[in-house]
Short mmCIF file of C-alpha atoms in Angstrom, two decimals:
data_model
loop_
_atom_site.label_atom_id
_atom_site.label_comp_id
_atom_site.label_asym_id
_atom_site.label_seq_id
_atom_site.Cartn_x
_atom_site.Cartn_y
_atom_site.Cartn_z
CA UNK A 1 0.00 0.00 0.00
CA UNK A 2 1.02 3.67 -0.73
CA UNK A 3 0.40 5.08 2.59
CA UNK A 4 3.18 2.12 3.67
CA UNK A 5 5.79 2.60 1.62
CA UNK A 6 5.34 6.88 3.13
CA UNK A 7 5.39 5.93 6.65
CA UNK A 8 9.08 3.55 5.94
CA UNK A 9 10.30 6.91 4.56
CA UNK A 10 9.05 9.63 6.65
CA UNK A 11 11.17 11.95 7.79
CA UNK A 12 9.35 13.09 10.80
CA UNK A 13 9.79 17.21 11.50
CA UNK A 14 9.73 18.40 15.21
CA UNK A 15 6.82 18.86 16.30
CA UNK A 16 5.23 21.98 15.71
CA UNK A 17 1.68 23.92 17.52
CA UNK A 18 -1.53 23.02 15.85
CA UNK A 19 -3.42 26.38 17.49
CA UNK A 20 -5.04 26.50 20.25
CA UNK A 21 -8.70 24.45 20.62
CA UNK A 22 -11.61 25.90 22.43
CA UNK A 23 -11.24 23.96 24.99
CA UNK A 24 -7.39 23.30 26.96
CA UNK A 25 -6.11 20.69 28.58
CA UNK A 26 -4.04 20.58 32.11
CA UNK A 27 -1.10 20.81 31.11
CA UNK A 28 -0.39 23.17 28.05
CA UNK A 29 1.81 20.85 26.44
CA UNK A 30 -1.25 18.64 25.77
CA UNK A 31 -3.62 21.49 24.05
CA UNK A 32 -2.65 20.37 20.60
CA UNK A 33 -4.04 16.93 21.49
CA UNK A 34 -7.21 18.13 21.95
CA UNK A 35 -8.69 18.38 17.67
CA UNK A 36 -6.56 15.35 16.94
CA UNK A 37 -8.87 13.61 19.39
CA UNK A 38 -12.05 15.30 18.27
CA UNK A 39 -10.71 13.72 14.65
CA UNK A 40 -9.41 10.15 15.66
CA UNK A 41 -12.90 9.67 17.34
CA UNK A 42 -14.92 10.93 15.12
CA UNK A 43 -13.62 9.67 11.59
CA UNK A 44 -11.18 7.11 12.72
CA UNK A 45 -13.58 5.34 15.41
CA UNK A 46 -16.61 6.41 13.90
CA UNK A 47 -17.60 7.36 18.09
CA UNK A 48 -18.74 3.94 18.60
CA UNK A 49 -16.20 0.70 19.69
CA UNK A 50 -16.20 -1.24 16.83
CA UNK A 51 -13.81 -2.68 14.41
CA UNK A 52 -11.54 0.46 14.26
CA UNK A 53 -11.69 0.63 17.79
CA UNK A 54 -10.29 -2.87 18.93
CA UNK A 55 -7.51 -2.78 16.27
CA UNK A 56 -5.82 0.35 17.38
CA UNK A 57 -6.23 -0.99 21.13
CA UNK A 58 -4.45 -4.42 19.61
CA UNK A 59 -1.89 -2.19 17.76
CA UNK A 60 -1.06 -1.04 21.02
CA UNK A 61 0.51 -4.03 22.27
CA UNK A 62 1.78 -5.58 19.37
CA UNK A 63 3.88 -2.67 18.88
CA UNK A 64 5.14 -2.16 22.72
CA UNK A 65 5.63 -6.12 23.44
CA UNK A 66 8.54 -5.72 20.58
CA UNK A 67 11.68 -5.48 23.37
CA UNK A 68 13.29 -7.49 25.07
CA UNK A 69 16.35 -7.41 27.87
CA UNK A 70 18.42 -9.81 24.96
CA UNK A 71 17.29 -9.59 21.54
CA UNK A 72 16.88 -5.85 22.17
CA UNK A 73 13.77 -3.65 20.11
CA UNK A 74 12.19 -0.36 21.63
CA UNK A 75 9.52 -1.24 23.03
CA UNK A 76 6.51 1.06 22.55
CA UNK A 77 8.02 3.16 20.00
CA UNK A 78 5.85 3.11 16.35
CA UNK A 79 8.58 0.67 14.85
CA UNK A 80 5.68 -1.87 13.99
CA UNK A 81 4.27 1.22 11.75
CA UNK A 82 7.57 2.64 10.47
CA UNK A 83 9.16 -0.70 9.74
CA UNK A 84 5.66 -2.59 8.75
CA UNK A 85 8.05 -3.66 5.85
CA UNK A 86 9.54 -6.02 8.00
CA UNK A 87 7.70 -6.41 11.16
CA UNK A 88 4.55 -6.83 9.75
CA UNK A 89 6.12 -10.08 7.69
CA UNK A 90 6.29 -11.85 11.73
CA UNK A 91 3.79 -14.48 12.06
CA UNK A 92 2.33 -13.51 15.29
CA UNK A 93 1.78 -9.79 13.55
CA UNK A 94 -1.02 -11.93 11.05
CA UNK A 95 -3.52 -9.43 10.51
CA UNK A 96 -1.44 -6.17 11.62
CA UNK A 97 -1.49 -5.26 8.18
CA UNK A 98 -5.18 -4.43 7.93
CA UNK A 99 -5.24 -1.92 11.04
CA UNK A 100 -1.76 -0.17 10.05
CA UNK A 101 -4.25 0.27 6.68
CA UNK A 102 -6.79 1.54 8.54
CA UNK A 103 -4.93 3.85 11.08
CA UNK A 104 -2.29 4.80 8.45
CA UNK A 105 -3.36 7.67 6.92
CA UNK A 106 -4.51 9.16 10.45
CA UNK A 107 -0.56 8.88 11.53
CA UNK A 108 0.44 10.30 8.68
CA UNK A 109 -1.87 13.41 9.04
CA UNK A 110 -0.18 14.08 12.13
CA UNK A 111 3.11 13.15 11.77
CA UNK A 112 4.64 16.72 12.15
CA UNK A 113 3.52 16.57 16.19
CA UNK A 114 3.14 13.15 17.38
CA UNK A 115 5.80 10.39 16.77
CA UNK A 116 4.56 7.22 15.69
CA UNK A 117 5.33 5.86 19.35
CA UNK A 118 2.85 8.41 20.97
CA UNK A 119 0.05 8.08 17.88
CA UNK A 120 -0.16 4.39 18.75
CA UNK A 121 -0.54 5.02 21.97
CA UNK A 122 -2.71 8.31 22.36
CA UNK A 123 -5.04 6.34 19.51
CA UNK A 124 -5.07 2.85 21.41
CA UNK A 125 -6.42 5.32 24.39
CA UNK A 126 -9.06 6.99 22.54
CA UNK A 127 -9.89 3.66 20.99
CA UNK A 128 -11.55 2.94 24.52
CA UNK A 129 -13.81 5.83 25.07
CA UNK A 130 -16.54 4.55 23.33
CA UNK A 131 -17.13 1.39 25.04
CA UNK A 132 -18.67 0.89 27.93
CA UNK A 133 -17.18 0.10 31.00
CA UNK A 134 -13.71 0.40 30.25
CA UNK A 135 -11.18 2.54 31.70
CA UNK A 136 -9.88 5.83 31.44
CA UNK A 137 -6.35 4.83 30.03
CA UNK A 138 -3.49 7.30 30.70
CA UNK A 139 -1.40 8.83 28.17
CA UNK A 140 2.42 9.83 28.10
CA UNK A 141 3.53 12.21 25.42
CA UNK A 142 6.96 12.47 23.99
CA UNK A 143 8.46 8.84 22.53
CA UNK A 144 11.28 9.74 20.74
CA UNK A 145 11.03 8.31 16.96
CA UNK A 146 12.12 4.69 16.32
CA UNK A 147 15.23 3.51 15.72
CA UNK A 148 14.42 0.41 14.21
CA UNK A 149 12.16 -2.57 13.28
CA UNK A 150 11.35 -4.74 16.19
CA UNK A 151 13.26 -8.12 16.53
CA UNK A 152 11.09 -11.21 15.25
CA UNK A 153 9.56 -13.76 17.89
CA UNK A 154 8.89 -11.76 20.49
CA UNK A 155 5.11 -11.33 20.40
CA UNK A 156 3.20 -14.32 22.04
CA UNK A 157 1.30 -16.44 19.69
CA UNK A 158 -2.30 -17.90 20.45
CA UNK A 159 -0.77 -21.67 20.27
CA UNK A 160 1.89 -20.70 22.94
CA UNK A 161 1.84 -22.64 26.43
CA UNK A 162 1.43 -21.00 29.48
CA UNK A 163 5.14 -21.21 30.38
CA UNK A 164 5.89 -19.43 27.27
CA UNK A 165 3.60 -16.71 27.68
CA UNK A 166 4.01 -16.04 31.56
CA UNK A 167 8.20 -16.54 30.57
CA UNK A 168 8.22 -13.83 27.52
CA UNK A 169 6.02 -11.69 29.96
CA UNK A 170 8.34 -11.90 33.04
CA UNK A 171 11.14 -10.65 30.81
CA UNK A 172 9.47 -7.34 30.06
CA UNK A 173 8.42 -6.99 33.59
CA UNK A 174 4.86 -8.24 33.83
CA UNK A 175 3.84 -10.73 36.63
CA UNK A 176 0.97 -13.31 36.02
CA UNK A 177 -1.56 -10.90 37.63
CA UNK A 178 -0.94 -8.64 34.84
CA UNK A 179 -0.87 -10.78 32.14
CA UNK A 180 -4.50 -11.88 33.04
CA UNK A 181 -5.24 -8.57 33.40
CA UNK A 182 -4.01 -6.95 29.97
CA UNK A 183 -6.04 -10.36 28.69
CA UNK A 184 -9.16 -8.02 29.67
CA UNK A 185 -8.93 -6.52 26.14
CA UNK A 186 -10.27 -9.52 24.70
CA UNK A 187 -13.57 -8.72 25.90
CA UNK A 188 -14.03 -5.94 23.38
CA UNK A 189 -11.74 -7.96 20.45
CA UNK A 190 -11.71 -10.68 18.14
CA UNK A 191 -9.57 -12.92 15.84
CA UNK A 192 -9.09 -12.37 12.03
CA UNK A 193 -6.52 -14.97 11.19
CA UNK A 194 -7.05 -17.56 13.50
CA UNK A 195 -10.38 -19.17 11.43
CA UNK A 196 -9.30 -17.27 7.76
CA UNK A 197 -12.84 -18.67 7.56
CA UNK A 198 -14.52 -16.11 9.58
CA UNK A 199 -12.52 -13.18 9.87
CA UNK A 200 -13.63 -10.69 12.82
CA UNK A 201 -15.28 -13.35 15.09
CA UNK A 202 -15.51 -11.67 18.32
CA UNK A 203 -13.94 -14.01 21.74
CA UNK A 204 -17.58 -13.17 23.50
CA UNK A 205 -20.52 -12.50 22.91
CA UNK A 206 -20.53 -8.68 23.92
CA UNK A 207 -17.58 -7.33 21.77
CA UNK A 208 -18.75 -3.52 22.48
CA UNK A 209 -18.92 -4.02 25.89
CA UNK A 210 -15.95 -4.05 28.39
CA UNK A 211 -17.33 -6.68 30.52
CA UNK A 212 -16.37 -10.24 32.45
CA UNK A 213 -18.04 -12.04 30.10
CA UNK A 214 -14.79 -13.11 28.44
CA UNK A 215 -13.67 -14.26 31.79
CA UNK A 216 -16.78 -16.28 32.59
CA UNK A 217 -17.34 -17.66 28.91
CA UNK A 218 -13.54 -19.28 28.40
CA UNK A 219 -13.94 -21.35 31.26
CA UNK A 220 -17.28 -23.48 30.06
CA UNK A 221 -16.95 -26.52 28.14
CA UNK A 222 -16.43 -26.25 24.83
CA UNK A 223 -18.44 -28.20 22.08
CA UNK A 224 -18.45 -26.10 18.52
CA UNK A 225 -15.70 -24.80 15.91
CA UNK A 226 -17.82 -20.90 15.08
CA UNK A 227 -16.10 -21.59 11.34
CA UNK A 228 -13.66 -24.64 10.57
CA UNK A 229 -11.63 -26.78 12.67
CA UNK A 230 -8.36 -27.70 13.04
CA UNK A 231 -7.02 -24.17 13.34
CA UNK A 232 -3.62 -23.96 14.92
CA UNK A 233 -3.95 -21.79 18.12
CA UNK A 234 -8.17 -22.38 18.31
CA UNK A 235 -10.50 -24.42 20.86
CA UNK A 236 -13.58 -25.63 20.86
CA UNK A 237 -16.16 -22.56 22.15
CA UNK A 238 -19.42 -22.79 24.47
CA UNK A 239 -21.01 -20.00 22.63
CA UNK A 240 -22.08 -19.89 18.84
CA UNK A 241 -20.65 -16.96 17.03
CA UNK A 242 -17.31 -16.65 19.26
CA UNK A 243 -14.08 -18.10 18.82
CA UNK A 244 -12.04 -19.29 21.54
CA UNK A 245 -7.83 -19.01 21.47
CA UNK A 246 -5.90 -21.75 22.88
CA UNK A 247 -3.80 -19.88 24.77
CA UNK A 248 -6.74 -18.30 26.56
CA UNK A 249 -7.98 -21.39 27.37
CA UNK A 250 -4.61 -22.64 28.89
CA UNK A 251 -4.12 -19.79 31.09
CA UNK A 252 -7.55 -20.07 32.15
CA UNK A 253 -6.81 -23.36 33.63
CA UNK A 254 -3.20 -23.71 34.67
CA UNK A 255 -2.52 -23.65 38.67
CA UNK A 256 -0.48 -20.21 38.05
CA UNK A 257 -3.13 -18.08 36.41
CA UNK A 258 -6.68 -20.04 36.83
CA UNK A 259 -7.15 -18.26 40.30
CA UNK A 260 -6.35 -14.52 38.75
CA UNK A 261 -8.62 -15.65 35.91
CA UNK A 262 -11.40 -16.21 37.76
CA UNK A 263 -11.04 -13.25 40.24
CA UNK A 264 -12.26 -11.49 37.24
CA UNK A 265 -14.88 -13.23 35.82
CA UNK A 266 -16.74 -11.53 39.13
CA UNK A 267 -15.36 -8.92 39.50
CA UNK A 268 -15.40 -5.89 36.78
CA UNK A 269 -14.06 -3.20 38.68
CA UNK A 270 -10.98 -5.25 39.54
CA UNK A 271 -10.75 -6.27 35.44
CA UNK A 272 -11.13 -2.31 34.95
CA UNK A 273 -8.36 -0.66 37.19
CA UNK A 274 -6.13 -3.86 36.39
CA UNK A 275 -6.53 -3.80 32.90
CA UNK A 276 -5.99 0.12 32.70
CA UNK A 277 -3.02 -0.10 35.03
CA UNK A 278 -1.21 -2.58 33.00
CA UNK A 279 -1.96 -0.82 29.39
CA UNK A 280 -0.16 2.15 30.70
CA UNK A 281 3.01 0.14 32.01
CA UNK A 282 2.66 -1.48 28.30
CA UNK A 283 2.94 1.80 26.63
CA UNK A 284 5.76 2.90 28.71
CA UNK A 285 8.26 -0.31 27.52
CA UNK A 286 11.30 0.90 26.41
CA UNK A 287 10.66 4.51 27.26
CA UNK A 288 11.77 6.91 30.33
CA UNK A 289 8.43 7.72 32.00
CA UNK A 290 10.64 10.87 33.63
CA UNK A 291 10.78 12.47 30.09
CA UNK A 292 7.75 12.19 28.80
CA UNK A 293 4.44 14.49 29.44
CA UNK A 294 1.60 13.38 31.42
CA UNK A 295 -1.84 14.40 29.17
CA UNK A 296 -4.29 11.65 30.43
CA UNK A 297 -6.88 14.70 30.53
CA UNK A 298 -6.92 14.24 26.96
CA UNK A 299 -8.51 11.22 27.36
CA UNK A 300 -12.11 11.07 28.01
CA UNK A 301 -14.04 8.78 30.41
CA UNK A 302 -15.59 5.81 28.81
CA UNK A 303 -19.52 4.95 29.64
CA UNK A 304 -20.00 3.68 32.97
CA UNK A 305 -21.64 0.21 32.79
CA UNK A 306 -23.39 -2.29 35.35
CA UNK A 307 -21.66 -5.09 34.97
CA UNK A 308 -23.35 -8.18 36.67
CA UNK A 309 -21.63 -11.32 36.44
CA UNK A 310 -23.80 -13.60 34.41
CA UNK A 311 -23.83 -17.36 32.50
CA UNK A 312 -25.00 -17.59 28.89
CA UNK A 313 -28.60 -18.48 28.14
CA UNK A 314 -29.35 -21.93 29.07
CA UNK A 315 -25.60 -22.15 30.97
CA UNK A 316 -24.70 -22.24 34.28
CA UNK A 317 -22.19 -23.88 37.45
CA UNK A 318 -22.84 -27.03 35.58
CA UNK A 319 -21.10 -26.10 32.28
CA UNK A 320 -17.66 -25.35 33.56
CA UNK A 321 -15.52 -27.69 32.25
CA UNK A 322 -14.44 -30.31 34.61
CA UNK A 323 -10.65 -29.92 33.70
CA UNK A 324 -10.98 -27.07 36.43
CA UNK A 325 -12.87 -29.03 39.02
CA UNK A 326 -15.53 -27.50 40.92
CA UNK A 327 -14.00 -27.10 43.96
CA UNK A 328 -10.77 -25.40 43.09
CA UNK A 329 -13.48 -22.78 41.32
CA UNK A 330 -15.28 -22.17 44.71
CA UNK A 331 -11.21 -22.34 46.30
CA UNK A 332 -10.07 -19.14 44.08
CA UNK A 333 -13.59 -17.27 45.02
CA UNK A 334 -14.09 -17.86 48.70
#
């Protein structure tokens, strides 16, 4: 794509003042943000948490997940969009290609005053405000521009065990409490590449709503493929329309993360602050939090929601598979 080739190329200027909005933020610095967030959420996100929406949140990760304390790669930086040319031929980045497509033209717009480090970020942000019940993610501006393309294998793959996942995680920091917790995103997400089959099929069945359901649905048995079966990194799902990732389902169940995993499933204002805490520490990988600028006013407050924990139609206690017996579920919640 054109817009591709641009961004590999781009010599970014220094940032310069858009003019000052109507309204200001805190801290001067920020002002500028405040009509390229009138824009992203209007004609990038449409002001609703749809598809747009959940692929610049994705974008957010796997662009900050690319460092690591060996192989090296700067972290949260805009490399993924810079060097798509080569980071967007990893296997875990499957699909990457469509929202760099779709968000593309937005970074280039604004190129001359955010880096493509803090567009990833400040849009991943926004991408939130329009669905209910999520957090109010903060924002850090000033990532200097990337250096280079991320190295390969460092984003997690769906197929992945748990000691892979929790191992890759530890390196950047993250314990198993966070991991589960940054897993909250799924609840508003889905998978493209995972069934070519049926590309978009949300993981529950609520995809605009930041909810538990994600935690509650993974752990019931499983008895249906959405699309085709025999997908490398799917399981069988307990709900028709939703696809379920192996990896999910793993950490779901394994003695180091089942107990986190359910601690969520009841409890959404836990899955909120957790899952907002964690996306900010994600954003700040490879980065000096002492030189950037906090402008989390920018960001506005998603809907509220009532969250109350719930099974699917004609589902209940009964349904969760016995791999997790039923007492070590009532032993993580009492």
């Amino acid at each position: 794509m054109v817009f591709k080739k641009a961004l590999s190329s781009l010599v970014f200027a220094l940032p310069l003042v858009l003019g000052l909005p109507g309204k200001r933020a805190l801290n001067p610095k920020c002002d500028f943000l405040l009509p390229i967030r009138e824009d992203l959420l209007e004609n990038l996100f449409d002001n609703e948490c749809g598809d747009s929406a959940h692929g610049a949140l994705r974008l957010i990760f796997h662009d900050a997940i690319g460092i690591s304390p060996t192989a090296g790669g700067g972290g949260a930086d805009g490399s993924i969009a810079v060097f798509n040319a080569t980071e967007l031929t990893f296997p875990a980045n499957d699909g990457i290609d469509d929202v760099i497509a779709n968000v593309g033209p937005f970074l280039l717009k604004y190129a001359h005053v955010l880096s493509p480090g803090d567009f990833i970020q400040f849009a991943g942000a926004l991408s939130l405000a329009n669905c209910a019940g999520a957090p109010r993610v903060k924002f850090a501006l000033g990532r200097p521009q990337p250096k280079a393309a991320s190295p390969p294998n460092l984003v997690p793959e769906p197929f992945d065990d748990v000691t892979k996942i929790l191992a890759r995680f530890a390196s950047v920091g993250f314990s198993p409490q966070e991991v589960i917790s940054l897993l909250s995103s799924h609840s508003i997400a889905g998978a493209d590449t995972v069934d070519p089959s049926i590309p978009g099929t949300p993981f529950d069945s609520t995809p605009s709503t930041f909810d538990t359901n994600i935690f509650i649905d993974v752990l019931l048995k499983g008895f249906l493929f959405p699309g085709t079966s025999g997908n490398q990194g799917e399981v069988m799902s307990a709900i028709n329309g939703t696809i379920r990732l192996q990896s999910d389902s793993l950490l779901a169940r394994d003695p180091r993360t089942a107990c986190i995993w359910q601690s969520f499933a009841t409890n959404h204002n836990q899955m909120q602050t957790q899952f907002g805490a964690s996306v900010f520490k994600m954003s700040l990988l490879g980065q000096n939090e002492k030189e950037l600028t906090d402008c989390s006013d920018v960001i506005p407050q998603p809907p509220s929601l009532n969250d109350i924990p719930t099974f699917p139609p004609g589902q209940t206690l009964k349904d969760i598979q016995q791999s997790v017996s039923l007492s070590f579920f009532w032993s993580c919640n009492h």
